[in-house]
mmCIF file of C-alpha atoms and ligand atoms in Angstrom:
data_model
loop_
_atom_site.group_PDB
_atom_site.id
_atom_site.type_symbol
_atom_site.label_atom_id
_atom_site.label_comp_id
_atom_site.label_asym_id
_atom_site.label_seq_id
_atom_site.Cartn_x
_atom_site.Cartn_y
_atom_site.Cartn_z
ATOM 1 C CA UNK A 7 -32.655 48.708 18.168
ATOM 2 C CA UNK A 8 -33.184 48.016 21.743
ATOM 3 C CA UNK A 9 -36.877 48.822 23.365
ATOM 4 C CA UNK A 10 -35.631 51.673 25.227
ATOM 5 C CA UNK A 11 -34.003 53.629 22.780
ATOM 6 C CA UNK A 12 -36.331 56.239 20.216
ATOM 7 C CA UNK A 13 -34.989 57.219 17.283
ATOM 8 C CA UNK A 14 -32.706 60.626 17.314
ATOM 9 C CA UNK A 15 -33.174 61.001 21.405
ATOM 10 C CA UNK A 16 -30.295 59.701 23.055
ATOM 11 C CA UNK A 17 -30.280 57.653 26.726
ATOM 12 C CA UNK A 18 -29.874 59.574 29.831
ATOM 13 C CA UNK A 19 -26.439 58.485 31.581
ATOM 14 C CA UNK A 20 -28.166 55.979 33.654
ATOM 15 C CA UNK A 21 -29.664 54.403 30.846
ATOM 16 C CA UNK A 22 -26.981 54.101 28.484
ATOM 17 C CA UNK A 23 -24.680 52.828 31.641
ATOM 18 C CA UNK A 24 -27.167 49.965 32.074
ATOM 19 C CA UNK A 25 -27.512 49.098 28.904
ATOM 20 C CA UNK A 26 -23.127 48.782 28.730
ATOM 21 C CA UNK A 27 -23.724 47.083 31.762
ATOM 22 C CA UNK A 28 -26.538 44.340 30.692
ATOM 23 C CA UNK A 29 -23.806 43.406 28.133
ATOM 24 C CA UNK A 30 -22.478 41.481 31.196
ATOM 25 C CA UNK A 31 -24.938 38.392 29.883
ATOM 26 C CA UNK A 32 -22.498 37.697 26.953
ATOM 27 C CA UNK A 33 -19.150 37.941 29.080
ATOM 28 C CA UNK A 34 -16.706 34.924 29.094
ATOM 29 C CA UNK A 35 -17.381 34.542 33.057
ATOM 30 C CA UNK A 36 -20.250 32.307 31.026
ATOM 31 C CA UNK A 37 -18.308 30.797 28.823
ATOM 32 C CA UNK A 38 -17.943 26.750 29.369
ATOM 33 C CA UNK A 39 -14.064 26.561 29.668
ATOM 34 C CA UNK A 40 -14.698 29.372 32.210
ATOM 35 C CA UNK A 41 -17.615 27.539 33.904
ATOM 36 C CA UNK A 42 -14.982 24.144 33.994
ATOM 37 C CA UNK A 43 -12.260 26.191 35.539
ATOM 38 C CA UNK A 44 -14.080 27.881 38.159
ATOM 39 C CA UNK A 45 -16.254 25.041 39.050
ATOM 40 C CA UNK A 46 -13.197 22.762 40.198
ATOM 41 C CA UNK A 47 -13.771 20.685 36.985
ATOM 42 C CA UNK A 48 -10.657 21.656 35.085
ATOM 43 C CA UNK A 49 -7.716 19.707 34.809
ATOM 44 C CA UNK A 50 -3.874 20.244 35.972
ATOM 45 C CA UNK A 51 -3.091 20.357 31.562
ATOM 46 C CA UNK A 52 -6.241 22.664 31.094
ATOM 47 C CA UNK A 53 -5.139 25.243 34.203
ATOM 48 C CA UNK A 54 -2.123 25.091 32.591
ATOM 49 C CA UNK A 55 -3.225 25.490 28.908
ATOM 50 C CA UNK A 56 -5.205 28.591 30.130
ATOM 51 C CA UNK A 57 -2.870 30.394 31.913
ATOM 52 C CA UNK A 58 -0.015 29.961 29.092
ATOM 53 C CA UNK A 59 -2.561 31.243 26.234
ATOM 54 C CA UNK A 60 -3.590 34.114 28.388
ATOM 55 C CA UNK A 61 -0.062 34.906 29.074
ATOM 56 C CA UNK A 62 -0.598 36.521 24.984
ATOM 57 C CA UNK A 63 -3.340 38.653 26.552
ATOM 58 C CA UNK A 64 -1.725 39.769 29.111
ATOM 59 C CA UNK A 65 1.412 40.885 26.722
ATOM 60 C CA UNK A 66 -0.836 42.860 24.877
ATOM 61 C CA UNK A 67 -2.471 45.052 27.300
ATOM 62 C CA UNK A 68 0.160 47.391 28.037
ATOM 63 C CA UNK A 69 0.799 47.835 24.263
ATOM 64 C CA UNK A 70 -2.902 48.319 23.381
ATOM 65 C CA UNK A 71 -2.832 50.983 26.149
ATOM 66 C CA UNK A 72 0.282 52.827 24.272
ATOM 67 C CA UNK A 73 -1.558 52.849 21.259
ATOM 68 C CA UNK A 74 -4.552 54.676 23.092
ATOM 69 C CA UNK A 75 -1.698 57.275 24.538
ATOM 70 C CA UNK A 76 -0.387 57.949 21.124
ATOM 71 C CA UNK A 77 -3.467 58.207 19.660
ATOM 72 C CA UNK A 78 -5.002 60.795 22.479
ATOM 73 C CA UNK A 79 -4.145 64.599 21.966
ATOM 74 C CA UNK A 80 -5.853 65.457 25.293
ATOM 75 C CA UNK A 81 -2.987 65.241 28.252
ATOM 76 C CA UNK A 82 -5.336 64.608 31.148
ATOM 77 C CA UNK A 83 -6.716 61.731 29.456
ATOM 78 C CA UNK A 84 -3.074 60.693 29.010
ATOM 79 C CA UNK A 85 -2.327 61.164 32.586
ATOM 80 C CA UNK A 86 -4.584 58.942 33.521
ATOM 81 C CA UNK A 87 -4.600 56.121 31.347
ATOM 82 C CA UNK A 88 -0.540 55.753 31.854
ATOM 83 C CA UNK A 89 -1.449 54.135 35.389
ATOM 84 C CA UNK A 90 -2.378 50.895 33.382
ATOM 85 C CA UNK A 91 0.897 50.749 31.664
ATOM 86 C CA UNK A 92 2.713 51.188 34.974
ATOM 87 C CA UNK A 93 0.205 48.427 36.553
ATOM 88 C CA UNK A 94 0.931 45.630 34.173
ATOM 89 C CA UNK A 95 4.762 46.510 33.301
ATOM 90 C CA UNK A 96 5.701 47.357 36.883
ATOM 91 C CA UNK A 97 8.116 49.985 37.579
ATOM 92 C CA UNK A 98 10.621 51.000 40.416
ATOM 93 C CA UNK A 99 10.353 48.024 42.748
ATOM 94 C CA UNK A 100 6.703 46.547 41.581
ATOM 95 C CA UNK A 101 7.194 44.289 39.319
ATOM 96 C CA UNK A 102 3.888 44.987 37.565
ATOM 97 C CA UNK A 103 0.806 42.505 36.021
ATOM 98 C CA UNK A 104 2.628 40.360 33.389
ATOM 99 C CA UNK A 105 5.326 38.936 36.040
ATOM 100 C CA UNK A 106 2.438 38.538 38.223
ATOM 101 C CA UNK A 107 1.182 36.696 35.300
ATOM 102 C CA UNK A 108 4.572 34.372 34.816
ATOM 103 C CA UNK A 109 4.418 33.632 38.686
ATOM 104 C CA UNK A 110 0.677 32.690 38.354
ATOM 105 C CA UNK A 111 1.949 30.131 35.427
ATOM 106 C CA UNK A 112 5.280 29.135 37.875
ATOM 107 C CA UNK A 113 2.401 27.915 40.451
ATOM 108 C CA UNK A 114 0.167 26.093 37.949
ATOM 109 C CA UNK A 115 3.394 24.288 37.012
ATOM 110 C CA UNK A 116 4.390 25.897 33.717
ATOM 111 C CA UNK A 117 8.262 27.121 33.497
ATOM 112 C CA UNK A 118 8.950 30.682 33.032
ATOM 113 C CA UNK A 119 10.700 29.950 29.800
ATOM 114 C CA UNK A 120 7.565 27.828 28.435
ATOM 115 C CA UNK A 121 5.821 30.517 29.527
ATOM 116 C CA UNK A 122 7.883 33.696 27.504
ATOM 117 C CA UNK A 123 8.394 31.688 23.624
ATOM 118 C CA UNK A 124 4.854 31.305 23.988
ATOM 119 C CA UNK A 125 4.991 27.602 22.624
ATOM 120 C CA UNK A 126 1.555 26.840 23.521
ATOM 121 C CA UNK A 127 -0.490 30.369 22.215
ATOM 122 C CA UNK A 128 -3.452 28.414 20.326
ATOM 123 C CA UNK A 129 -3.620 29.856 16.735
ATOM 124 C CA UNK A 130 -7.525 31.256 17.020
ATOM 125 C CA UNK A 131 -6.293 33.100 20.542
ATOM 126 C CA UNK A 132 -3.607 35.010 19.423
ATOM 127 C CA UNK A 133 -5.602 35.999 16.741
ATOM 128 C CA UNK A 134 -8.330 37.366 19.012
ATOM 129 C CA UNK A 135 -5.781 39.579 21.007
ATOM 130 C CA UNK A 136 -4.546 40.764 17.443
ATOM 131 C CA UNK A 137 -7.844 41.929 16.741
ATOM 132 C CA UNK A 138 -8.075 43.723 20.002
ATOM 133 C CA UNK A 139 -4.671 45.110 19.947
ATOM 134 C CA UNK A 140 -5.711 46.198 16.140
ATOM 135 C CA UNK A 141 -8.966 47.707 17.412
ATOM 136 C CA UNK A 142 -6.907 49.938 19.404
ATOM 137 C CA UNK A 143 -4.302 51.363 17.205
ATOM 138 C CA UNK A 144 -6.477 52.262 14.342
ATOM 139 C CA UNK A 145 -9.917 53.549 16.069
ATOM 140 C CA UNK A 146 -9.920 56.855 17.477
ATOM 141 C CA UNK A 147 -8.984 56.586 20.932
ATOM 142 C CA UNK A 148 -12.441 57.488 22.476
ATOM 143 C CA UNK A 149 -13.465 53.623 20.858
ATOM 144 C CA UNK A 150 -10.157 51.838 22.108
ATOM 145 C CA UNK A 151 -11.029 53.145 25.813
ATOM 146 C CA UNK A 152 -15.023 51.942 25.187
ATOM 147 C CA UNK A 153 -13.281 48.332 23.882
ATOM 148 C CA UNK A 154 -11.987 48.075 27.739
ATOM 149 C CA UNK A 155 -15.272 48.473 29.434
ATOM 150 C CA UNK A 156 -15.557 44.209 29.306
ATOM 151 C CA UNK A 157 -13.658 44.839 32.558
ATOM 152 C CA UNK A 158 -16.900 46.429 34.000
ATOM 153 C CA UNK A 159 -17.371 42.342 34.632
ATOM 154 C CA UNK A 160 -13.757 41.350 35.612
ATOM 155 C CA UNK A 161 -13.814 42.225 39.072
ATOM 156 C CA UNK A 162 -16.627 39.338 39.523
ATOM 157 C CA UNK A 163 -14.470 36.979 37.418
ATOM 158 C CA UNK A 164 -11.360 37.765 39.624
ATOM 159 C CA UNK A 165 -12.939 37.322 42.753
ATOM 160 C CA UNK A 166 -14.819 34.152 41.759
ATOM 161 C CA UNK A 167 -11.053 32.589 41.176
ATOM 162 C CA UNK A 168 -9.807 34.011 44.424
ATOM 163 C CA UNK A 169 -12.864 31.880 46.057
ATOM 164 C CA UNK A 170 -12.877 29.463 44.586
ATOM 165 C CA UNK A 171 -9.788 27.808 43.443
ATOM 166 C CA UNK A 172 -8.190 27.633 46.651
ATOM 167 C CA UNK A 173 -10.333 24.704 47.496
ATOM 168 C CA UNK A 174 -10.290 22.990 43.951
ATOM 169 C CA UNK A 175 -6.559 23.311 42.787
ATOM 170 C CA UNK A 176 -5.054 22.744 46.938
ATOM 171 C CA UNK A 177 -1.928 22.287 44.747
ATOM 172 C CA UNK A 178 -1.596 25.708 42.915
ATOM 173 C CA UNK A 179 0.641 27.557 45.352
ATOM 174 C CA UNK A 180 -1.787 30.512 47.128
ATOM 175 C CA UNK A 181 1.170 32.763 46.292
ATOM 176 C CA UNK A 182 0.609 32.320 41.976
ATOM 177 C CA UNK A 183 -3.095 33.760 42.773
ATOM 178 C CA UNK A 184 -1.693 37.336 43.776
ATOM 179 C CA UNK A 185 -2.570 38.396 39.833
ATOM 180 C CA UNK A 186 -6.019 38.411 40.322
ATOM 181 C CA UNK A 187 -6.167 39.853 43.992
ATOM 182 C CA UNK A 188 -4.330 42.793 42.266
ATOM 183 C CA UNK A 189 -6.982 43.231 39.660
ATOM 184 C CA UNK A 190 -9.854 43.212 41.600
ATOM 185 C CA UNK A 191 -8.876 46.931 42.945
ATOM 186 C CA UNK A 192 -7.100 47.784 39.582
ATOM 187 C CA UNK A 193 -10.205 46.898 37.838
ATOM 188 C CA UNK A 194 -12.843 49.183 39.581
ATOM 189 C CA UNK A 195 -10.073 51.906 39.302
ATOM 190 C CA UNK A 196 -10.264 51.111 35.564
ATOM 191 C CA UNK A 197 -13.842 50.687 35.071
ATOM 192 C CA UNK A 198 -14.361 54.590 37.072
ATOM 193 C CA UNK A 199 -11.958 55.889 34.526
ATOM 194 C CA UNK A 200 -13.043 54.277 30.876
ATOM 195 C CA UNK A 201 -16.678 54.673 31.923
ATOM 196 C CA UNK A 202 -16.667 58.338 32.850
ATOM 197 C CA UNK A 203 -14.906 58.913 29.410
ATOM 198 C CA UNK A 204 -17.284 56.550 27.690
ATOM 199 C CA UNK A 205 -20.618 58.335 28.917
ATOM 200 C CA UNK A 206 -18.823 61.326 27.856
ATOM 201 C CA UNK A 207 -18.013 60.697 24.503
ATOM 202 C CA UNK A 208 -20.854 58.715 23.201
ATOM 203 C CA UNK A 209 -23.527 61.343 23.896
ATOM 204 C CA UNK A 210 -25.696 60.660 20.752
ATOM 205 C CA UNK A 211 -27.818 57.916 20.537
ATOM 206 C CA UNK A 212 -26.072 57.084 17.039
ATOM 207 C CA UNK A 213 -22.948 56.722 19.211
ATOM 208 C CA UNK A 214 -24.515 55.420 22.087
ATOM 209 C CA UNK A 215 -25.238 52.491 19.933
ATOM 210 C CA UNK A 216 -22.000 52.291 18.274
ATOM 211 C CA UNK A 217 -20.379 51.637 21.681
ATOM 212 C CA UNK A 218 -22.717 48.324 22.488
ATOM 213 C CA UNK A 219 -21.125 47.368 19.161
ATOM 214 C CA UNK A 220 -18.033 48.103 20.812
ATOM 215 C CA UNK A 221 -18.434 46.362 23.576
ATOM 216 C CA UNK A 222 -20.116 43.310 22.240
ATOM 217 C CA UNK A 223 -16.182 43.035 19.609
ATOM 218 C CA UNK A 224 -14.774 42.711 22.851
ATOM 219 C CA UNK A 225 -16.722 40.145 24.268
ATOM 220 C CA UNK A 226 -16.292 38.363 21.009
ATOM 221 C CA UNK A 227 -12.748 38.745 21.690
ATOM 222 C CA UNK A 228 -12.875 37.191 24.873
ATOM 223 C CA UNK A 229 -15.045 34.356 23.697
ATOM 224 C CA UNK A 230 -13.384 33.366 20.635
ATOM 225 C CA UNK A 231 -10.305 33.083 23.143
ATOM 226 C CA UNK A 232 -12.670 30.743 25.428
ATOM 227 C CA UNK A 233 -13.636 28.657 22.569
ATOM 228 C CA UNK A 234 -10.108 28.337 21.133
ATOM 229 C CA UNK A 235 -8.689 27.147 24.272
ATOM 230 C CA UNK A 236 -12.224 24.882 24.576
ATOM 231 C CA UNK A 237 -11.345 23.363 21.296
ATOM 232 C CA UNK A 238 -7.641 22.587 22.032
ATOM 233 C CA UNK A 239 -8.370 21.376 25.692
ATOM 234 C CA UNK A 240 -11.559 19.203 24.874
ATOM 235 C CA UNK A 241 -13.894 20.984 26.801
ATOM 236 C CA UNK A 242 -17.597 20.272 25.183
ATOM 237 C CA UNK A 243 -19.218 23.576 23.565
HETATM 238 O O1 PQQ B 23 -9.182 37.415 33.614
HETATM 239 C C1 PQQ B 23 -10.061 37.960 32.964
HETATM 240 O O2 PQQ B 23 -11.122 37.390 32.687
HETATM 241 C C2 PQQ B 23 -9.813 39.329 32.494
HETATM 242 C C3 PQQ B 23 -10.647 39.945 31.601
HETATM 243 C C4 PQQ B 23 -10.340 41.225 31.153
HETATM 244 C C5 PQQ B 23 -11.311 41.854 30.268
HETATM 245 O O3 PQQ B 23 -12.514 41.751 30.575
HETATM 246 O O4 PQQ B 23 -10.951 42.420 29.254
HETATM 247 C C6 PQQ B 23 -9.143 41.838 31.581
HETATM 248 C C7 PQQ B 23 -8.392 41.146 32.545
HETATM 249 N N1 PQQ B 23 -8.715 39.922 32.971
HETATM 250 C C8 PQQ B 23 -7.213 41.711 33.102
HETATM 251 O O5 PQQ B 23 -6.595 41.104 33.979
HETATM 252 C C9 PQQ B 23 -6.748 42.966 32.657
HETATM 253 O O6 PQQ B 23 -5.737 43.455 33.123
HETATM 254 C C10 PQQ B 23 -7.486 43.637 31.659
HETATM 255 C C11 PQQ B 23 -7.247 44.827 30.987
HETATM 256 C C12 PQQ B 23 -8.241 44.935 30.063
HETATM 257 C C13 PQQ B 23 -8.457 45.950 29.022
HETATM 258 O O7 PQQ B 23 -9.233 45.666 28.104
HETATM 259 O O8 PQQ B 23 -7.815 47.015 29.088
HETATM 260 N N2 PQQ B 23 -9.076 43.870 30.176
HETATM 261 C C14 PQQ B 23 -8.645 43.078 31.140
#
């Protein structure tokens, strides 16, 4: 049990935020094939890799986030989370997140229909985004919602793209970035919204504990993604 944490008495809202928060140390923004890509290092085959593995991520999102709706009796919470469907699906005129996605992989080079049969989804990734997707449908939803709090540290990982591959990958077309410009407001929009309920929720230190467990699955999640592309792409671990 961490230092700060008695037995039976659990941490104030501050506390518990910053100890969700110092979970930040294990996130994939440390992960070497991260570290490679943002660092200029990475090839035009590992960009590519990358973005066509993620491509299974970014699939799942929207259907993780239905199984939170249908597993959430309480309509405000409902009302609220639907925003993230909308945001990666598009509707009306916005084409949404995952064709944000497929133009991302059009300017790294990758052809939309590549892109869609998922050809290159490494074995040990898809099974990751199973196990989140998984997560989600069979935990109550109060735990799925907790699971999304990695993006507490994907702001930082957006913007450190947006400055930096610019000026390492001249030839990615400035156009394929828009993705992560979107995220970086979607995220703290996010982040507001499954941390409020989170605080909420787990309001015992029992259950304050249980959602660092949480948490640390999903950074697992994200890493065993990282190391799976690492492996396949012959980046050193
Ligand atoms: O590029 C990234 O490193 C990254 C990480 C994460 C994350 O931390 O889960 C998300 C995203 N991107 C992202 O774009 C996104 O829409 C998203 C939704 C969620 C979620 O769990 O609901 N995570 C993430």
């Amino acid at each position: 049990m961490n230092a700060l944490a008695q037995p039976g008495r659990p941490w104030s809202r501050e506390q518990f935020e910053a100890q969700l928060r110092q979970k930040g140390k294990s996130y994939h923004i440390h992960h070497p094939f991260n570290v490679m890509l943002n660092t200029g290092k990475a090839s035009r085959e590992q960009i590519q890799g990358w973005v066509a593995n993620r491509y299974c991520y970014q699939l799942a999102i929207p259907i993780k986030d239905a199984s939170i709706l249908s597993n959430c009796p309480d309509r405000d919470v409902r009302r609220g989370w639907i925003q993230r469907i909308l945001d990666h699906d598009g509707y009306g005129g916005d084409p949404g997140g995952i064709e944000a996605w497929v133009r991302l992989g059009l300017a790294v080079g990758l052809s939309r229909e590549e892109m869609k049969d998922q050809r290159h989804v490494i074995p040990g990734v898809r099974f990751a985004v199973d196990a989140y997707v998984n997560f989600c449908r069979r935990q109550p939803w109060q735990e799925a919602v907790c699971s999304s709090l990695t993006e507490l540290f994907a702001s930082a990982i957006h913007s450190e793209r947006l400055a930096t591959w610019p000026e390492n990958y001249p030839w990615i077309e400035a156009d394929g970035l828009q993705y992560f410009r979107n995220r970086t407001t979607q995220s703290r929009r996010d982040v507001e919204q499954g941390l409020t309920l989170t605080l909420d929720h787990f309001d015992t230190s029992e259950l304050q504990q249980r959602a660092l467990d949480i948490l640390q699955f999903k950074l697992d999640v994200l890493w065993q993604m990282n190391d799976a592309m690492a492996l396949r792409y012959k980046v050193p671990l």
